[in-house]
């Protein structure tokens, strides 16, 4: 049941997102579209409530309950960025707005961007850990909570790996490609004749 509900929530997330964007930009009803977008957090609340009820009714804690907590954490940590990104593209393609601004590609600006994305992963791991710890406390010592504890470790391991990847952009900043002029300066065939011959030769030809 929990797995099916996770699938339903995932599908419902994209359905509500598509319906909200279409209502805002195709039907020209921004308030109704925003209302649909605001309904998305209700899916996560529903998933959490059902998971708790399932544990309350005596279900053995398993990877299904852990997956529900991680899914909710990911939505909290990265859901807003996903909606904002898609909203920008929808406003451009459907609403005639300006093209969405692309994230920086080079230098420390790219490193700061990757750091902000990594903070979303930290938020996701923190939310998932809190939910899992609450589930472990709720079950108590009577049930086996090893599966739930393993999800906490997995969430922070994923955040740690993401952090190492983001750190590489700060240690080795990605450089912008050099202009073609630097290559042309090394090839006399592509250098203007005035620079190769010098001004004296041109003056002699004029004479």
Short mmCIF file of N, CA and C in Angstrom, two decimals, residues 91-196:
data_model
loop_
_atom_site.label_atom_id
_atom_site.label_comp_id
_atom_site.label_asym_id
_atom_site.label_seq_id
_atom_site.Cartn_x
_atom_site.Cartn_y
_atom_site.Cartn_z
N UNK A 91 6.41 29.99 -18.50
CA UNK A 91 6.14 31.41 -18.74
C UNK A 91 6.74 31.88 -20.05
N UNK A 92 7.90 31.33 -20.41
CA UNK A 92 8.55 31.72 -21.67
C UNK A 92 7.86 31.11 -22.88
N UNK A 93 7.55 29.83 -22.83
CA UNK A 93 7.02 29.14 -24.00
C UNK A 93 5.50 29.32 -24.16
N UNK A 94 4.80 29.40 -23.04
CA UNK A 94 3.34 29.50 -23.11
C UNK A 94 2.82 30.90 -22.86
N UNK A 95 3.54 31.67 -22.05
CA UNK A 95 3.06 33.00 -21.69
C UNK A 95 3.75 34.14 -22.40
N UNK A 96 4.71 33.84 -23.28
CA UNK A 96 5.39 34.90 -24.00
C UNK A 96 6.37 35.70 -23.16
N UNK A 97 6.79 35.16 -22.04
CA UNK A 97 7.73 35.86 -21.18
C UNK A 97 9.16 35.72 -21.67
N UNK A 98 10.09 36.39 -21.01
CA UNK A 98 11.50 36.29 -21.40
C UNK A 98 12.06 34.90 -21.11
N UNK A 99 13.10 34.51 -21.80
CA UNK A 99 13.72 33.21 -21.51
C UNK A 99 14.20 33.14 -20.07
N UNK A 100 14.03 32.01 -19.41
CA UNK A 100 14.51 31.90 -18.03
C UNK A 100 16.02 32.03 -17.96
N UNK A 101 16.47 32.65 -16.90
CA UNK A 101 17.90 32.85 -16.72
C UNK A 101 18.58 31.53 -16.40
N UNK A 102 19.63 31.24 -17.14
CA UNK A 102 20.37 30.01 -16.93
C UNK A 102 21.32 30.16 -15.75
N UNK A 103 21.57 29.08 -15.05
CA UNK A 103 22.54 29.15 -13.94
C UNK A 103 23.93 29.43 -14.49
N UNK A 104 24.79 30.03 -13.68
CA UNK A 104 26.16 30.29 -14.14
C UNK A 104 26.88 29.00 -14.49
N UNK A 105 27.76 29.11 -15.46
CA UNK A 105 28.45 27.92 -15.96
C UNK A 105 29.92 27.84 -15.56
N UNK A 106 30.52 28.97 -15.18
CA UNK A 106 31.96 28.98 -15.00
C UNK A 106 32.34 29.71 -13.71
N UNK A 107 33.56 29.42 -13.25
CA UNK A 107 34.14 30.15 -12.15
C UNK A 107 33.47 29.90 -10.81
N UNK A 108 33.70 30.83 -9.89
CA UNK A 108 33.15 30.71 -8.55
C UNK A 108 31.64 30.91 -8.53
N UNK A 109 31.11 31.59 -9.53
CA UNK A 109 29.66 31.73 -9.60
C UNK A 109 29.01 30.36 -9.76
N UNK A 110 29.61 29.50 -10.56
CA UNK A 110 29.11 28.13 -10.71
C UNK A 110 29.28 27.36 -9.40
N UNK A 111 30.39 27.57 -8.71
CA UNK A 111 30.62 26.88 -7.45
C UNK A 111 29.57 27.29 -6.41
N UNK A 112 29.23 28.58 -6.36
CA UNK A 112 28.20 29.02 -5.41
C UNK A 112 26.84 28.44 -5.76
N UNK A 113 26.54 28.35 -7.05
CA UNK A 113 25.28 27.74 -7.48
C UNK A 113 25.21 26.28 -7.06
N UNK A 114 26.28 25.54 -7.28
CA UNK A 114 26.30 24.14 -6.89
C UNK A 114 26.19 23.99 -5.37
N UNK A 115 26.77 24.95 -4.65
CA UNK A 115 26.66 24.92 -3.19
C UNK A 115 25.23 25.11 -2.73
N UNK A 116 24.50 26.01 -3.39
CA UNK A 116 23.09 26.21 -3.02
C UNK A 116 22.26 24.98 -3.33
N UNK A 117 22.54 24.32 -4.44
CA UNK A 117 21.82 23.08 -4.75
C UNK A 117 22.13 22.01 -3.72
N UNK A 118 23.39 21.96 -3.30
CA UNK A 118 23.77 20.97 -2.27
C UNK A 118 23.05 21.24 -0.96
N UNK A 119 22.84 22.51 -0.61
CA UNK A 119 22.09 22.83 0.60
C UNK A 119 20.68 22.24 0.54
N UNK A 120 20.10 22.19 -0.67
CA UNK A 120 18.81 21.53 -0.82
C UNK A 120 18.88 20.05 -0.46
N UNK A 121 20.00 19.40 -0.80
CA UNK A 121 20.17 18.00 -0.44
C UNK A 121 20.34 17.84 1.07
N UNK A 122 21.01 18.81 1.71
CA UNK A 122 21.15 18.78 3.17
C UNK A 122 19.78 18.92 3.83
N UNK A 123 18.95 19.83 3.31
CA UNK A 123 17.60 19.99 3.84
C UNK A 123 16.81 18.70 3.65
N UNK A 124 16.94 18.08 2.48
CA UNK A 124 16.23 16.83 2.21
C UNK A 124 16.64 15.74 3.19
N UNK A 125 17.95 15.60 3.42
CA UNK A 125 18.43 14.57 4.36
C UNK A 125 17.98 14.89 5.78
N UNK A 126 17.95 16.16 6.15
CA UNK A 126 17.54 16.54 7.50
C UNK A 126 16.06 16.24 7.73
N UNK A 127 15.21 16.60 6.76
CA UNK A 127 13.78 16.34 6.89
C UNK A 127 13.52 14.83 6.95
N UNK A 128 14.17 14.09 6.06
CA UNK A 128 13.99 12.64 6.07
C UNK A 128 14.44 12.03 7.39
N UNK A 129 15.57 12.53 7.93
CA UNK A 129 16.07 11.99 9.19
C UNK A 129 15.12 12.26 10.35
N UNK A 130 14.56 13.48 10.38
CA UNK A 130 13.62 13.81 11.45
C UNK A 130 12.39 12.91 11.38
N UNK A 131 11.86 12.71 10.18
CA UNK A 131 10.68 11.85 10.02
C UNK A 131 10.99 10.41 10.41
N UNK A 132 12.18 9.95 10.01
CA UNK A 132 12.55 8.57 10.34
C UNK A 132 12.78 8.40 11.84
N UNK A 133 13.40 9.40 12.48
CA UNK A 133 13.61 9.32 13.92
C UNK A 133 12.27 9.35 14.67
N UNK A 134 11.32 10.13 14.18
CA UNK A 134 10.00 10.14 14.79
C UNK A 134 9.32 8.78 14.64
N UNK A 135 9.50 8.17 13.46
CA UNK A 135 8.92 6.84 13.25
C UNK A 135 9.57 5.81 14.17
N UNK A 136 10.90 5.91 14.34
CA UNK A 136 11.59 4.98 15.24
C UNK A 136 11.11 5.18 16.68
N UNK A 137 10.95 6.43 17.10
CA UNK A 137 10.45 6.71 18.44
C UNK A 137 9.01 6.21 18.60
N UNK A 138 8.22 6.35 17.55
CA UNK A 138 6.81 5.94 17.60
C UNK A 138 6.69 4.42 17.74
N UNK A 139 7.55 3.71 17.03
CA UNK A 139 7.50 2.25 17.09
C UNK A 139 8.01 1.76 18.44
N UNK A 140 9.07 2.41 18.93
CA UNK A 140 9.62 2.01 20.22
C UNK A 140 10.51 0.79 20.12
N UNK A 141 10.71 0.14 21.25
CA UNK A 141 11.61 -1.01 21.32
C UNK A 141 10.94 -2.31 20.93
N UNK A 142 9.64 -2.28 20.67
CA UNK A 142 8.94 -3.53 20.39
C UNK A 142 9.16 -4.01 18.95
N UNK A 143 9.46 -3.07 18.06
CA UNK A 143 9.61 -3.46 16.65
C UNK A 143 11.04 -3.33 16.17
N UNK A 144 11.30 -3.88 15.01
CA UNK A 144 12.63 -3.82 14.39
C UNK A 144 12.72 -2.55 13.56
N UNK A 145 13.59 -1.65 13.97
CA UNK A 145 13.73 -0.36 13.28
C UNK A 145 15.05 -0.24 12.52
N UNK A 146 15.72 -1.37 12.31
CA UNK A 146 17.00 -1.31 11.60
C UNK A 146 16.82 -0.79 10.18
N UNK A 147 15.72 -1.19 9.52
CA UNK A 147 15.50 -0.72 8.16
C UNK A 147 15.32 0.78 8.09
N UNK A 148 14.66 1.36 9.10
CA UNK A 148 14.49 2.81 9.12
C UNK A 148 15.82 3.52 9.38
N UNK A 149 16.63 2.96 10.27
CA UNK A 149 17.93 3.57 10.56
C UNK A 149 18.84 3.54 9.33
N UNK A 150 18.76 2.49 8.54
CA UNK A 150 19.59 2.40 7.34
C UNK A 150 19.25 3.50 6.34
N UNK A 151 17.97 3.93 6.31
CA UNK A 151 17.58 5.01 5.41
C UNK A 151 18.19 6.34 5.85
N UNK A 152 18.35 6.54 7.15
CA UNK A 152 19.00 7.76 7.64
C UNK A 152 20.44 7.80 7.14
N UNK A 153 21.14 6.69 7.28
CA UNK A 153 22.52 6.61 6.80
C UNK A 153 22.57 6.84 5.30
N UNK A 154 21.64 6.23 4.56
CA UNK A 154 21.64 6.39 3.11
C UNK A 154 21.38 7.82 2.69
N UNK A 155 20.47 8.50 3.39
CA UNK A 155 20.16 9.89 3.03
C UNK A 155 21.37 10.79 3.22
N UNK A 156 22.09 10.61 4.32
CA UNK A 156 23.26 11.46 4.56
C UNK A 156 24.44 11.05 3.71
N UNK A 157 24.52 9.79 3.34
CA UNK A 157 25.58 9.38 2.42
C UNK A 157 25.38 10.05 1.07
N UNK A 158 24.12 10.08 0.59
CA UNK A 158 23.84 10.75 -0.69
C UNK A 158 24.15 12.24 -0.60
N UNK A 159 23.79 12.87 0.53
CA UNK A 159 24.10 14.29 0.70
C UNK A 159 25.60 14.53 0.75
N UNK A 160 26.34 13.60 1.39
CA UNK A 160 27.79 13.74 1.44
C UNK A 160 28.44 13.62 0.08
N UNK A 161 28.00 12.66 -0.72
CA UNK A 161 28.55 12.51 -2.07
C UNK A 161 28.23 13.75 -2.90
N UNK A 162 27.01 14.25 -2.79
CA UNK A 162 26.65 15.47 -3.50
C UNK A 162 27.51 16.64 -3.06
N UNK A 163 27.80 16.71 -1.75
CA UNK A 163 28.66 17.78 -1.25
C UNK A 163 30.07 17.71 -1.81
N UNK A 164 30.63 16.51 -1.93
CA UNK A 164 31.96 16.36 -2.51
C UNK A 164 31.98 16.80 -3.97
N UNK A 165 30.92 16.46 -4.71
CA UNK A 165 30.85 16.88 -6.11
C UNK A 165 30.76 18.40 -6.20
N UNK A 166 29.94 19.00 -5.34
CA UNK A 166 29.82 20.46 -5.35
C UNK A 166 31.13 21.12 -4.96
N UNK A 167 31.88 20.50 -4.05
CA UNK A 167 33.15 21.07 -3.60
C UNK A 167 34.19 21.12 -4.72
N UNK A 168 34.12 20.17 -5.64
CA UNK A 168 35.09 20.17 -6.74
C UNK A 168 34.97 21.42 -7.60
N UNK A 169 33.77 21.99 -7.68
CA UNK A 169 33.60 23.22 -8.47
C UNK A 169 34.29 24.41 -7.80
N UNK A 170 34.47 24.36 -6.48
CA UNK A 170 35.17 25.42 -5.77
C UNK A 170 36.68 25.19 -5.80
N UNK A 171 37.11 23.94 -5.73
CA UNK A 171 38.55 23.65 -5.73
C UNK A 171 39.12 23.78 -7.14
N UNK A 172 38.39 23.28 -8.11
CA UNK A 172 38.81 23.38 -9.50
C UNK A 172 37.72 24.11 -10.30
N UNK A 173 37.68 25.42 -10.21
CA UNK A 173 36.62 26.17 -10.91
C UNK A 173 36.68 25.91 -12.41
N UNK A 174 35.51 25.75 -12.99
CA UNK A 174 35.43 25.52 -14.42
C UNK A 174 35.68 26.81 -15.16
N UNK A 175 36.67 26.80 -16.07
CA UNK A 175 37.06 28.01 -16.78
C UNK A 175 36.25 28.18 -18.05
N UNK A 176 35.98 29.43 -18.37
CA UNK A 176 35.26 29.73 -19.61
C UNK A 176 36.17 29.46 -20.80
N UNK A 177 35.62 29.03 -21.93
CA UNK A 177 36.46 28.79 -23.11
C UNK A 177 37.10 30.08 -23.58
N UNK A 178 38.36 29.99 -24.01
CA UNK A 178 39.09 31.15 -24.47
C UNK A 178 38.56 31.61 -25.82
N UNK A 179 38.73 32.89 -26.09
CA UNK A 179 38.28 33.45 -27.36
C UNK A 179 39.15 32.93 -28.49
N UNK A 180 38.59 32.94 -29.69
CA UNK A 180 39.33 32.46 -30.86
C UNK A 180 40.51 33.34 -31.21
N UNK A 181 40.51 34.58 -30.69
CA UNK A 181 41.59 35.49 -31.04
C UNK A 181 42.93 34.99 -30.52
N UNK A 182 42.91 34.27 -29.40
CA UNK A 182 44.16 33.75 -28.85
C UNK A 182 44.76 32.72 -29.78
N UNK A 183 43.92 31.90 -30.43
CA UNK A 183 44.41 30.91 -31.39
C UNK A 183 44.88 31.59 -32.65
N UNK A 184 44.13 32.61 -33.09
CA UNK A 184 44.49 33.28 -34.32
C UNK A 184 45.82 34.00 -34.19
N UNK A 185 46.14 34.49 -33.00
CA UNK A 185 47.38 35.22 -32.82
C UNK A 185 48.59 34.32 -32.99
N UNK A 186 48.43 33.01 -32.84
CA UNK A 186 49.54 32.09 -33.01
C UNK A 186 49.66 31.60 -34.44
N UNK A 187 48.71 31.94 -35.28
CA UNK A 187 48.72 31.47 -36.67
C UNK A 187 48.84 32.68 -37.59
N UNK A 188 50.01 32.93 -38.21
CA UNK A 188 50.18 34.13 -39.03
C UNK A 188 49.21 34.21 -40.19
N UNK A 189 48.67 33.08 -40.65
CA UNK A 189 47.77 33.12 -41.79
C UNK A 189 46.47 33.84 -41.46
N UNK A 190 46.09 33.86 -40.17
CA UNK A 190 44.84 34.47 -39.76
C UNK A 190 45.04 35.83 -39.12
N UNK A 191 46.30 36.33 -39.12
CA UNK A 191 46.58 37.64 -38.56
C UNK A 191 46.45 38.68 -39.66
N UNK A 192 45.86 39.82 -39.42
CA UNK A 192 45.75 40.86 -40.45
C UNK A 192 47.10 41.19 -41.07
N UNK A 193 47.09 41.46 -42.39
CA UNK A 193 48.34 41.72 -43.11
C UNK A 193 49.10 42.89 -42.53
N UNK A 194 48.37 43.86 -42.01
CA UNK A 194 49.03 45.03 -41.46
C UNK A 194 49.92 44.66 -40.29
N UNK A 195 49.49 43.65 -39.49
CA UNK A 195 50.29 43.24 -38.34
C UNK A 195 51.48 42.40 -38.76
N UNK A 196 51.36 41.67 -39.89
CA UNK A 196 52.45 40.80 -40.34
C UNK A 196 53.52 41.59 -41.05
#
